[in-house]
Coordinates of C-alpha atoms in Angstrom, one line a residue:
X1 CA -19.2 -3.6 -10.9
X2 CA -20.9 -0.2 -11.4
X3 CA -21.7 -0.1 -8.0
X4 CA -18.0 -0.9 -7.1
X5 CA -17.3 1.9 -9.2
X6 CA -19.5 4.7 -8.2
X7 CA -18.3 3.4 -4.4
X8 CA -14.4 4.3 -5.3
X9 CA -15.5 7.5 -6.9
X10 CA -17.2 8.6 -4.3
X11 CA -14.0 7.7 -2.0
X12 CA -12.1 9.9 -3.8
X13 CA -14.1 12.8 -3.5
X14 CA -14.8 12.4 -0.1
X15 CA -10.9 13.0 1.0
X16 CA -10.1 15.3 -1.9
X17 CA -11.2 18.3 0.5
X18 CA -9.2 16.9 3.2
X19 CA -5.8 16.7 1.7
X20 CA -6.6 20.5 0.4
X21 CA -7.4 21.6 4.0
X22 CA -4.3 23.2 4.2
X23 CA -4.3 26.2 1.5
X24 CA -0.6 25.4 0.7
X25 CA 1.3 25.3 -2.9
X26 CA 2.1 21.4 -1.6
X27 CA -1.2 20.4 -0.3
X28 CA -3.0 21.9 -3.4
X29 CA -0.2 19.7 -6.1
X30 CA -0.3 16.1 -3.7
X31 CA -4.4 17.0 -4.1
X32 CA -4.0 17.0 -7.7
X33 CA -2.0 14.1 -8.3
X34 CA -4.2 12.1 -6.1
X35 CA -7.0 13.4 -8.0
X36 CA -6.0 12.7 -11.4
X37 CA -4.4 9.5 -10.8
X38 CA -7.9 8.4 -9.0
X39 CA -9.9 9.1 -11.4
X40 CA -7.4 7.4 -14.0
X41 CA -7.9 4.4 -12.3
X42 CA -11.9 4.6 -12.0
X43 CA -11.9 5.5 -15.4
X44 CA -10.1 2.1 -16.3
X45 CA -12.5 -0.2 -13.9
X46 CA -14.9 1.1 -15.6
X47 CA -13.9 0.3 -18.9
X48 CA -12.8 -2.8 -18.3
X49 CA -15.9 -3.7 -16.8
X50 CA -18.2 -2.3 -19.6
X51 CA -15.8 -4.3 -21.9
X52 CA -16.7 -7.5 -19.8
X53 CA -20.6 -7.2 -19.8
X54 CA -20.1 -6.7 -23.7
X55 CA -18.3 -9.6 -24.2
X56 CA -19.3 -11.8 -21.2
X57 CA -23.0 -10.1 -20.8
X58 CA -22.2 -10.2 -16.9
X59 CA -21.9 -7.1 -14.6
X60 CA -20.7 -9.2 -11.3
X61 CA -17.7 -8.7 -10.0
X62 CA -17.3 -12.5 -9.6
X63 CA -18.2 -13.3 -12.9
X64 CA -15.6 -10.7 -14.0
X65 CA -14.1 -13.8 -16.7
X66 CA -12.5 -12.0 -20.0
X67 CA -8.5 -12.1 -19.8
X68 CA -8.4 -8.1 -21.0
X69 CA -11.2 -7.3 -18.6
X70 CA -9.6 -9.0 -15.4
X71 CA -5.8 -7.7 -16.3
X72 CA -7.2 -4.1 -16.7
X73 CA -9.2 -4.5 -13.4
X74 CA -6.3 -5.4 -11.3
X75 CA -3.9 -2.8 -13.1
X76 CA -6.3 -0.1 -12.5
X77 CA -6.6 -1.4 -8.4
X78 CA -3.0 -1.6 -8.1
X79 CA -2.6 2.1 -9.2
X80 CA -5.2 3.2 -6.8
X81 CA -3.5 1.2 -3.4
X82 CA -0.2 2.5 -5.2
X83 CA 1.4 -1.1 -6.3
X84 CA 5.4 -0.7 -8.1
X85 CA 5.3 0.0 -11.1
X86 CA 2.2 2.7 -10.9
X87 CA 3.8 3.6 -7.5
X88 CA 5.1 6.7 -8.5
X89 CA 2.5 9.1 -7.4
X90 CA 1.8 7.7 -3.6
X91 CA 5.5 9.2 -1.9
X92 CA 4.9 12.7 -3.7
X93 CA 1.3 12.5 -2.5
X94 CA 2.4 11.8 1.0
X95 CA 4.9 14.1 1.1
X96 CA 2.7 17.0 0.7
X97 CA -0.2 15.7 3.1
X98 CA -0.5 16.3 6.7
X99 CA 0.0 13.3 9.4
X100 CA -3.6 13.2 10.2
X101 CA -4.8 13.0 6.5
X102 CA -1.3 11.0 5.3
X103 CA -2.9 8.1 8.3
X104 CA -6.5 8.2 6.5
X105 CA -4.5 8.0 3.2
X106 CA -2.1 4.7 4.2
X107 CA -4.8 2.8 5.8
X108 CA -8.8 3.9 5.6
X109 CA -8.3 4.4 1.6
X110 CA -6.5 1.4 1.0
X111 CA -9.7 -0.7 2.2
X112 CA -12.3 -0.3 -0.6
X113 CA -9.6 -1.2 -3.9
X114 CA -8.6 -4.5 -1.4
X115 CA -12.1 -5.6 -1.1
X116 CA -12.3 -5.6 -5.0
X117 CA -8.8 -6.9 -5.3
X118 CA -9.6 -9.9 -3.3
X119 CA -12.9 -10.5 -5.2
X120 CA -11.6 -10.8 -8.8
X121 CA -7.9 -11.9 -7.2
X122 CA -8.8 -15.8 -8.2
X123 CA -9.8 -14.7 -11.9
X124 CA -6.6 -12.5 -11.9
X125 CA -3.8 -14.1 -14.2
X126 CA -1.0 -15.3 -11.2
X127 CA 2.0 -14.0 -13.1
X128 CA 0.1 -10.6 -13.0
X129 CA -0.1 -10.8 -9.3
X130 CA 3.2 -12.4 -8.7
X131 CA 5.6 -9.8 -11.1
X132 CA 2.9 -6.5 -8.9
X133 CA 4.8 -8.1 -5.4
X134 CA 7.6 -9.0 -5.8
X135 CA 8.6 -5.5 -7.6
X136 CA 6.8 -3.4 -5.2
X137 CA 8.7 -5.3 -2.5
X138 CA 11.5 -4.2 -4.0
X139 CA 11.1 -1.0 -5.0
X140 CA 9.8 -0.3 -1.4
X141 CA 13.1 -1.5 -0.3
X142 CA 15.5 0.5 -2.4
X143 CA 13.2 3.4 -2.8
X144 CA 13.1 4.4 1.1
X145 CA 17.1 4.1 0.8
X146 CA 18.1 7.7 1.1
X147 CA 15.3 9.8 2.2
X148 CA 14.9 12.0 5.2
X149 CA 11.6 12.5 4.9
X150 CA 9.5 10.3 7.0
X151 CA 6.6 11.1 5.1
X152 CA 8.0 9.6 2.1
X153 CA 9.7 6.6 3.9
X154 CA 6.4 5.4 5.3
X155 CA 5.1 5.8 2.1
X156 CA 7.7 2.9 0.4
X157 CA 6.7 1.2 3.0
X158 CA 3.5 1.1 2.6
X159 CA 4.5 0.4 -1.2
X160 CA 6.3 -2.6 0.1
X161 CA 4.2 -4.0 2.6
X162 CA 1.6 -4.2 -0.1
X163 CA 4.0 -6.0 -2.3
X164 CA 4.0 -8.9 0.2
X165 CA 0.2 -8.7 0.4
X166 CA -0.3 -9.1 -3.5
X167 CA 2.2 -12.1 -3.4
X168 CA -0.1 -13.9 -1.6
X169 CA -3.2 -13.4 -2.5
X170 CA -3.9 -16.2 -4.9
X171 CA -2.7 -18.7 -2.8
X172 CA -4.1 -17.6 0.8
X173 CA -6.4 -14.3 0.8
X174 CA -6.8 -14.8 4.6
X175 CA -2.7 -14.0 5.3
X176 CA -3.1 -10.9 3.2
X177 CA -6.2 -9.7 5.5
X178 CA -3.9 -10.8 8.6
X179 CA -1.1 -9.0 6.6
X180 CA -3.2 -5.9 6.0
X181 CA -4.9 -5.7 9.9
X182 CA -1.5 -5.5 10.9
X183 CA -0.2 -2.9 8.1
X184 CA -3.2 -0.8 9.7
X185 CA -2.6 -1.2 13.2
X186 CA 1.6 -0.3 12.6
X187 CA 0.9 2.3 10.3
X188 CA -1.4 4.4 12.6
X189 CA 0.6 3.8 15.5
X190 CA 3.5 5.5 13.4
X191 CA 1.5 8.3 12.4
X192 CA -0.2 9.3 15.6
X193 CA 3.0 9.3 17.7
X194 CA 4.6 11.0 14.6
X195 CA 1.5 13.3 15.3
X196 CA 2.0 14.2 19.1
X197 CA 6.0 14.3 18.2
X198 CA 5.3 17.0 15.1
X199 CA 7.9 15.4 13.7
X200 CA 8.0 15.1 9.8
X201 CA 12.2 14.2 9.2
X202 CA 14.4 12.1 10.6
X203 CA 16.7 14.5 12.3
X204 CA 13.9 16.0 14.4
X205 CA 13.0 12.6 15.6
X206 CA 16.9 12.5 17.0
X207 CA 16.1 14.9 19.4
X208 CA 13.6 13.1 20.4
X209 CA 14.7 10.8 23.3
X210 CA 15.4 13.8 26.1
X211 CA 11.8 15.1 25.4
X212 CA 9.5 12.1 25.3
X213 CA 11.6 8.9 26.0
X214 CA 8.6 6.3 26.3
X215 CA 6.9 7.6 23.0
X216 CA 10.3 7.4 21.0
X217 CA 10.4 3.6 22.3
X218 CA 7.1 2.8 21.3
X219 CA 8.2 4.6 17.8
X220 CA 11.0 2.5 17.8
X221 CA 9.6 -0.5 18.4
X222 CA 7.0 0.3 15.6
X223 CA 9.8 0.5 13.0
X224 CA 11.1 -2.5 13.8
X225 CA 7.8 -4.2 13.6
X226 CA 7.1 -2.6 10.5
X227 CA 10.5 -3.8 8.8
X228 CA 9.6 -7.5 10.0
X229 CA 12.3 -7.9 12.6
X230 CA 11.4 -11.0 15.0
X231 CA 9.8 -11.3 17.8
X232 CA 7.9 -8.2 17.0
X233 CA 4.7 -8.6 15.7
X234 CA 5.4 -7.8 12.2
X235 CA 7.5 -10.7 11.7
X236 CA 4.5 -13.0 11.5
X237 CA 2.8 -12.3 8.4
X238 CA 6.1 -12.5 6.7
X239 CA 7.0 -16.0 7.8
X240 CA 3.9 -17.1 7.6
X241 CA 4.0 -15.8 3.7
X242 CA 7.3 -17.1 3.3
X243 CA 6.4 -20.5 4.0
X244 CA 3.7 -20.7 2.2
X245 CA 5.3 -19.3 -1.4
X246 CA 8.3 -22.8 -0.2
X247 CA 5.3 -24.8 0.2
X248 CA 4.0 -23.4 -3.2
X249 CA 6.9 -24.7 -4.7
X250 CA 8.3 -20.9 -5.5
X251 CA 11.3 -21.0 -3.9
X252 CA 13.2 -17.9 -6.1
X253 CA 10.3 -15.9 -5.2
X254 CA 10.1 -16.7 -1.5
X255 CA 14.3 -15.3 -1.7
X256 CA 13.9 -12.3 -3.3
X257 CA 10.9 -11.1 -1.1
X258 CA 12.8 -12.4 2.0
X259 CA 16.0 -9.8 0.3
X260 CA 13.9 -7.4 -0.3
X261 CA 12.5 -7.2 3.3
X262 CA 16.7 -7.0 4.2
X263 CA 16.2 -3.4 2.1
X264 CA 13.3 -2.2 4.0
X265 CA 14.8 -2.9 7.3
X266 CA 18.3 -1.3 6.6
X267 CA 16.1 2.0 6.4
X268 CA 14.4 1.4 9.7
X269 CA 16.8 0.4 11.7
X270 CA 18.6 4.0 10.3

């Protein structure tokens, strides 16, 4: 666990001077609030492992066995990826990033806290695990509602997408890899064609089409995998994880992360 620890400190400083590459009033506050709420969430792994090895004498992750220990564990990971309701910070923090360091941020820095996530995940209390999804699905969905800035709208969706991956992680951590590969692979297509396009709102991406038509198809299609909308590839992961919640006998669950997904995919079709 110490190890784990020092490994997401040193994360965080590592990209600290990238997002403050740009010697901007914005770059210098989204730098900041990733900062602090980093090092928040260390501080708490930390903690709750030092409160584990004094009550359980064990420092390994897989051993991690007190109630308080695991709960403040997972809370503290799901404030690092960015999981509703310690959400708040990732859209701001996008916002004031550029494209190139907002990719490394939605994908690269995501790895390390899902590696740990997935470690403790069958120690984790389920409730815990089930309430994280199925309200960053939502608030993914309606938070993405009225913005204009893409920035931000990739951001609740990257708050949503992880929403689905939480849900099903105690019951098959191989679809939330699958889910997470294909987060990645959507998520820097997005941002790379976003990239060549210089194009950070959604009314400079309607001028797209005269300027590089084959690029704002690929964009499109990328959307529409992203918001789950068969046959794209982004569908998949979603069935699949909707049929395993019915087989799971959570059949209310399954319909509110299927309605929540209707949300997300309102805003990318828009």
């Amino acid at each position: 666990l110490i190890l784990a620890w020092m490994g997401l400190e040193i994360n965080t400083m590592a990209i600290i001077p990238l997002m403050a590459q740009q010697h901007h009033p914005r770059a210098t506050e989204a730098t900041t609030k990733y900062f602090l709420t980093q090092a928040t969430a260390a501080a708490m792994i930390l903690f709750a492992s030092t409160m584990n090895a004094w009550t359980m004498g064990d420092w390994n992750i897989n051993q991690i066995s007190h109630p308080l220990a695991t709960t403040t564990v997972t809370l503290a990971l799901a404030l690092k990826i960015g999981l509703a309701p310690m959400h708040f910070w990732l859209p701001e923090v996008l916002q004031g990033l550029s494209l190139t360091t907002g990719l490394v941020l939605s994908t690269w820095q995501k790895l390390a806290p899902f590696a740990l996530i997935l470690q403790i995940s069958q120690n984790t209390n389920p409730a815990l695990l089930t309430t994280l999804g199925v309200m960053s699905a939502l608030v993914g969905g309606w938070g993405g509602l009225n913005q204009t800035q893409l920035r931000k709208l990739l951001a609740y969706s990257s708050i949503a997408h992880l929403g689905w991956m939480i849900i099903i992680l105690q019951f098959m951590p191989a679809l939330t890899l699958l889910n997470l590969t294909i987060y990645i692979t959507m998520t820097s297509t997005m941002f790379l064609s976003l990239k060549i396009m210089a194009s950070t709102k959604i009314n400079s991406l309607a001028l797209a089409w005269p300027k590089t038509p084959t690029l704002t198809t690929l964009i499109m299609l990328s959307l529409l995998s992203l918001g789950g909308l068969p046959p794209l590839t982004g569908f998949m992961p979603k069935w699949l994880i909707l049929q395993e919640l019915t087989k799971q006998d959570l059949p209310i669950t399954a319909t509110i992360m299927a309605m929540s997904a209707l949300l997300s995919l309102f805003f990318y079709l828009r």
